[in-house]
Coordinates of N, CA, C and O in Angstrom, one line a residue:
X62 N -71.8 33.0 -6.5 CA -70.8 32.1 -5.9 C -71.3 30.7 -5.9 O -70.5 29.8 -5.5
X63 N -72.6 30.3 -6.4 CA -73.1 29.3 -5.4 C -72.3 28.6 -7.1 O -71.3 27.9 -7.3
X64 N -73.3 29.2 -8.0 CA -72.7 28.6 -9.6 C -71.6 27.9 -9.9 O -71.5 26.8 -10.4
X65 N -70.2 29.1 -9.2 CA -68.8 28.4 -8.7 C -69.1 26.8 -8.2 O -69.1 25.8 -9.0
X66 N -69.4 26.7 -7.0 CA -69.5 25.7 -6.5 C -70.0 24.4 -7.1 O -69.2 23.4 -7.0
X67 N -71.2 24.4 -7.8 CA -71.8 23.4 -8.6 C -71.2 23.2 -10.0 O -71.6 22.2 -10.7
X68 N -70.3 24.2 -10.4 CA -69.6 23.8 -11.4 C -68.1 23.1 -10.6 O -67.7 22.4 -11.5
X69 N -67.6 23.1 -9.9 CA -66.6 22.4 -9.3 C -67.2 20.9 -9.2 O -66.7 20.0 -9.9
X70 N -68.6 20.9 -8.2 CA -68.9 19.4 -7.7 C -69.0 18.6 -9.3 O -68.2 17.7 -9.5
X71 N -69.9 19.0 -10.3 CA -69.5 18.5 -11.5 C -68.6 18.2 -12.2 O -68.6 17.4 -13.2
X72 N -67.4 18.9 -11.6 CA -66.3 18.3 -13.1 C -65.9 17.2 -11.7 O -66.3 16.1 -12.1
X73 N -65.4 17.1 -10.7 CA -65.6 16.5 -9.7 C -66.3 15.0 -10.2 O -65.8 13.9 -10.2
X74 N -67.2 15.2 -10.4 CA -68.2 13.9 -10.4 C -68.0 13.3 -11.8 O -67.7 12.1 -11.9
X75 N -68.1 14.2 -12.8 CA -68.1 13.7 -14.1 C -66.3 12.7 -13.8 O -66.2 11.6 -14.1
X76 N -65.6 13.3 -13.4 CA -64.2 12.5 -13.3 C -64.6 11.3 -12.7 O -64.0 10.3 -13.1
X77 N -65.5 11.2 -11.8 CA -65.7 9.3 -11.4 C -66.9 8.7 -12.4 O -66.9 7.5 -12.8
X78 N -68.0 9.6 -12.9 CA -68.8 9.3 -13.9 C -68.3 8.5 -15.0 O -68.3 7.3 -15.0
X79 N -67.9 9.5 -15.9 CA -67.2 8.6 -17.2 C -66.4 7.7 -16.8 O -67.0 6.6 -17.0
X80 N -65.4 7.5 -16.4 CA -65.2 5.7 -16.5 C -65.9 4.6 -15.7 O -65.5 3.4 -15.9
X81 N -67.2 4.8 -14.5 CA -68.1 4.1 -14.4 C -68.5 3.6 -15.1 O -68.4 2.4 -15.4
X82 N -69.3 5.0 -15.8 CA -70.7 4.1 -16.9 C -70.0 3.6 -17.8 O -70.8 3.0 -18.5
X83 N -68.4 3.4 -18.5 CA -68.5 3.4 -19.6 C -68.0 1.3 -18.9 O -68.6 0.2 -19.1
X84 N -66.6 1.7 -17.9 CA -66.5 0.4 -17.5 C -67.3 -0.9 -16.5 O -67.1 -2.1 -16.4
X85 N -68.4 0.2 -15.8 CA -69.2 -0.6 -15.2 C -70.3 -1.0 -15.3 O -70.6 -2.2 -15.3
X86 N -71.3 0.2 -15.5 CA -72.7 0.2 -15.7 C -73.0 0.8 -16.2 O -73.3 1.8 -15.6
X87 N -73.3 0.8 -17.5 CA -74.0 1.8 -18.5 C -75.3 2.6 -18.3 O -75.5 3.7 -18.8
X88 N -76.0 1.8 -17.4 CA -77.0 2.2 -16.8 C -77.3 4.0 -16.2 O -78.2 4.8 -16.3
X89 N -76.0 3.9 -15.5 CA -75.3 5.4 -15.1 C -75.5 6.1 -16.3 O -74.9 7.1 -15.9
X90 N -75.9 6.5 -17.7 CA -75.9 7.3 -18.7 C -76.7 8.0 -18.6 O -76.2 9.1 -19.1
X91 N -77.9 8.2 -18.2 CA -78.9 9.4 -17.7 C -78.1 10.2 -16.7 O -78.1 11.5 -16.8
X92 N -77.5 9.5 -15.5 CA -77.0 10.2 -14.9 C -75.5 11.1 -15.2 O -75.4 12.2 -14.7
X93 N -74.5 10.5 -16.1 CA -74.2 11.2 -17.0 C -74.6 12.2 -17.4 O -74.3 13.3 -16.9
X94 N -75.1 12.1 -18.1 CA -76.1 12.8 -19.3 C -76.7 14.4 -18.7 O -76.8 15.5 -19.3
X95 N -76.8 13.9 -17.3 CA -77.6 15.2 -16.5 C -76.6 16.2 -15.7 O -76.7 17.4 -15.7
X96 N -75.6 15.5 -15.1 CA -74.1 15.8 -14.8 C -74.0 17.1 -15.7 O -74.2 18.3 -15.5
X97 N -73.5 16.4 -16.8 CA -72.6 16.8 -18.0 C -73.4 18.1 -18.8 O -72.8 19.0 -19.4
X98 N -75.1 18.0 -18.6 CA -75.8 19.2 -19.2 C -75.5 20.3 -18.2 O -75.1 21.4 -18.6
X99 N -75.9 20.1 -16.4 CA -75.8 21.1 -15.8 C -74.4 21.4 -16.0 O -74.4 22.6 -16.4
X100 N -73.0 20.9 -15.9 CA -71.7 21.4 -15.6 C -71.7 22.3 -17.2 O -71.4 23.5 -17.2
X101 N -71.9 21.8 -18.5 CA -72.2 22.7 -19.3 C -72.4 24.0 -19.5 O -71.7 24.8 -20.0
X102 N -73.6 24.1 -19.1 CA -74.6 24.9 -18.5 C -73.8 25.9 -17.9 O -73.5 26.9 -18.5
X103 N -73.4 25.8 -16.6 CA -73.0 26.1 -15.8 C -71.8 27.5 -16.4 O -71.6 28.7 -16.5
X104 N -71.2 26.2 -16.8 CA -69.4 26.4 -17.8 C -69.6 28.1 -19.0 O -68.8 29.0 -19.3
X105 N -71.2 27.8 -19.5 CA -71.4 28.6 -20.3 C -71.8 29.7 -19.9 O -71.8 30.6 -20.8
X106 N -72.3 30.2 -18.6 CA -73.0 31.3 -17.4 C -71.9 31.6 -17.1 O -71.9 32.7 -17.7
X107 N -70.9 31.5 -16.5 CA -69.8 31.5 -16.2 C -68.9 32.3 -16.8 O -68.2 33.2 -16.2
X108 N -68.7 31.7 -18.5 CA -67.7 32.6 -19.5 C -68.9 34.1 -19.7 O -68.5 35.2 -19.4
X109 N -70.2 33.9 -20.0 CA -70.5 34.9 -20.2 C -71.0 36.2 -19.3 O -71.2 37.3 -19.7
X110 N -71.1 35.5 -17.6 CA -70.9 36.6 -16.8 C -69.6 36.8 -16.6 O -69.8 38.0 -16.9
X111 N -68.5 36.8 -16.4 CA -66.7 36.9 -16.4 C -66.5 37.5 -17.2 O -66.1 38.7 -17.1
X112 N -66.8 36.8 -18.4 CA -65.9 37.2 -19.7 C -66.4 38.5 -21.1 O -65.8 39.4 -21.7
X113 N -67.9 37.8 -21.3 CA -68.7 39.0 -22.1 C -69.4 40.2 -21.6 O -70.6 40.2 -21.2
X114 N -69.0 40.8 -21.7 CA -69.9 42.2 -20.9 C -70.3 43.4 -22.2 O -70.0 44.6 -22.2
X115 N -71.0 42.9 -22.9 CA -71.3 43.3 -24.4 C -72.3 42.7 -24.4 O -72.3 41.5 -24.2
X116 N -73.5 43.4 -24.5 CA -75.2 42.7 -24.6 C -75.2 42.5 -26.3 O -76.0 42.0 -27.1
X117 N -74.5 42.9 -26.4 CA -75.0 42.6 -28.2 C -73.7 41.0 -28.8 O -73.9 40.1 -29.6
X118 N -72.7 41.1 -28.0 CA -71.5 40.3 -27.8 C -72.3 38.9 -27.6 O -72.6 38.1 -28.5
X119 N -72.7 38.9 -26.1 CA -73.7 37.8 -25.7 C -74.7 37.1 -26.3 O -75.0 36.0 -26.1
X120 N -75.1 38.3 -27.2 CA -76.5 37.7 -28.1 C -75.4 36.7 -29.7 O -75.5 35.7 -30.3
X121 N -74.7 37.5 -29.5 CA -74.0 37.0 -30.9 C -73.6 35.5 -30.2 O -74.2 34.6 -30.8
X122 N -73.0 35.2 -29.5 CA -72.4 34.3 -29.4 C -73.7 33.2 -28.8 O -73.9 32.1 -29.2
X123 N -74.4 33.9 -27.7 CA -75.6 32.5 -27.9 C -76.1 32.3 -29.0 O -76.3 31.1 -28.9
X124 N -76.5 32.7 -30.2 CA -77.0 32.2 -31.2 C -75.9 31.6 -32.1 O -76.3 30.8 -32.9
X125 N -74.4 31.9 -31.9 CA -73.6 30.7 -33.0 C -73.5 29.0 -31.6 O -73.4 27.9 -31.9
X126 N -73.5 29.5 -30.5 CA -73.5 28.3 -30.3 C -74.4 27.5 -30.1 O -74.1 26.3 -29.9
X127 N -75.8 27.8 -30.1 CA -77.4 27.5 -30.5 C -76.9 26.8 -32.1 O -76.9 25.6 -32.2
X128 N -76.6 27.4 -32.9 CA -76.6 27.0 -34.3 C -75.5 25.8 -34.3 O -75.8 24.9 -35.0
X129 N -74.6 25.7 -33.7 CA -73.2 25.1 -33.4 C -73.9 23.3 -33.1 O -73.9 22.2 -33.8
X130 N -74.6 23.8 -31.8 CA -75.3 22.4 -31.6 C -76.3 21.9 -32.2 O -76.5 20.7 -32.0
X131 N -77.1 22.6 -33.0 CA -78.3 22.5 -33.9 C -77.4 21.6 -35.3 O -77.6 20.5 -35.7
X132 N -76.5 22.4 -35.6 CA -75.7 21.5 -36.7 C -75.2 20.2 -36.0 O -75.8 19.2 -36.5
X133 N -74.3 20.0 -35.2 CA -74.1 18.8 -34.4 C -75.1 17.7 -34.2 O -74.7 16.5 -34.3
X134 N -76.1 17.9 -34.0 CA -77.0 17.0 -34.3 C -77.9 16.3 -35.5 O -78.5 15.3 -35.6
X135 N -77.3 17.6 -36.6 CA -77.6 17.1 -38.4 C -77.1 15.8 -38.4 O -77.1 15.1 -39.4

């Protein structure tokens, strides 16, 4: 439950985040940055305790989206 919670306060926060840093203080971008990894994070724990209940499902899909972001960054 708690997970629930901390992904709520995040999308929450990220809603006053991004247009701070982008219109006020950029400075705010680490904190961004840390926001947006935990609510991620979170987002992704979330679909796969809920939604995948397949251990071989789970494995498949963390490694395309491992690969997903690994190309994203090419």
């Amino acid at each position: 439950m708690l997970h629930w919670w901390i992904e709520r306060i995040t999308s929450v926060a990220l809603l006053f985040l991004v247009p701070f840093t982008i219109f006020v203080d950029a400075r705010f971008i680490v904190v961004l940055a840390a926001c947006l990894a935990v609510h991620v994070h979170h987002g992704f724990d979330s679909i796969f305790m809920d939604y995948v209940h397949n251990d071989g499902a789970k494995k498949a899909l963390l490694n395309l989206i491992t690969l997903a972001v690994l190309a994203s960054e090419a």
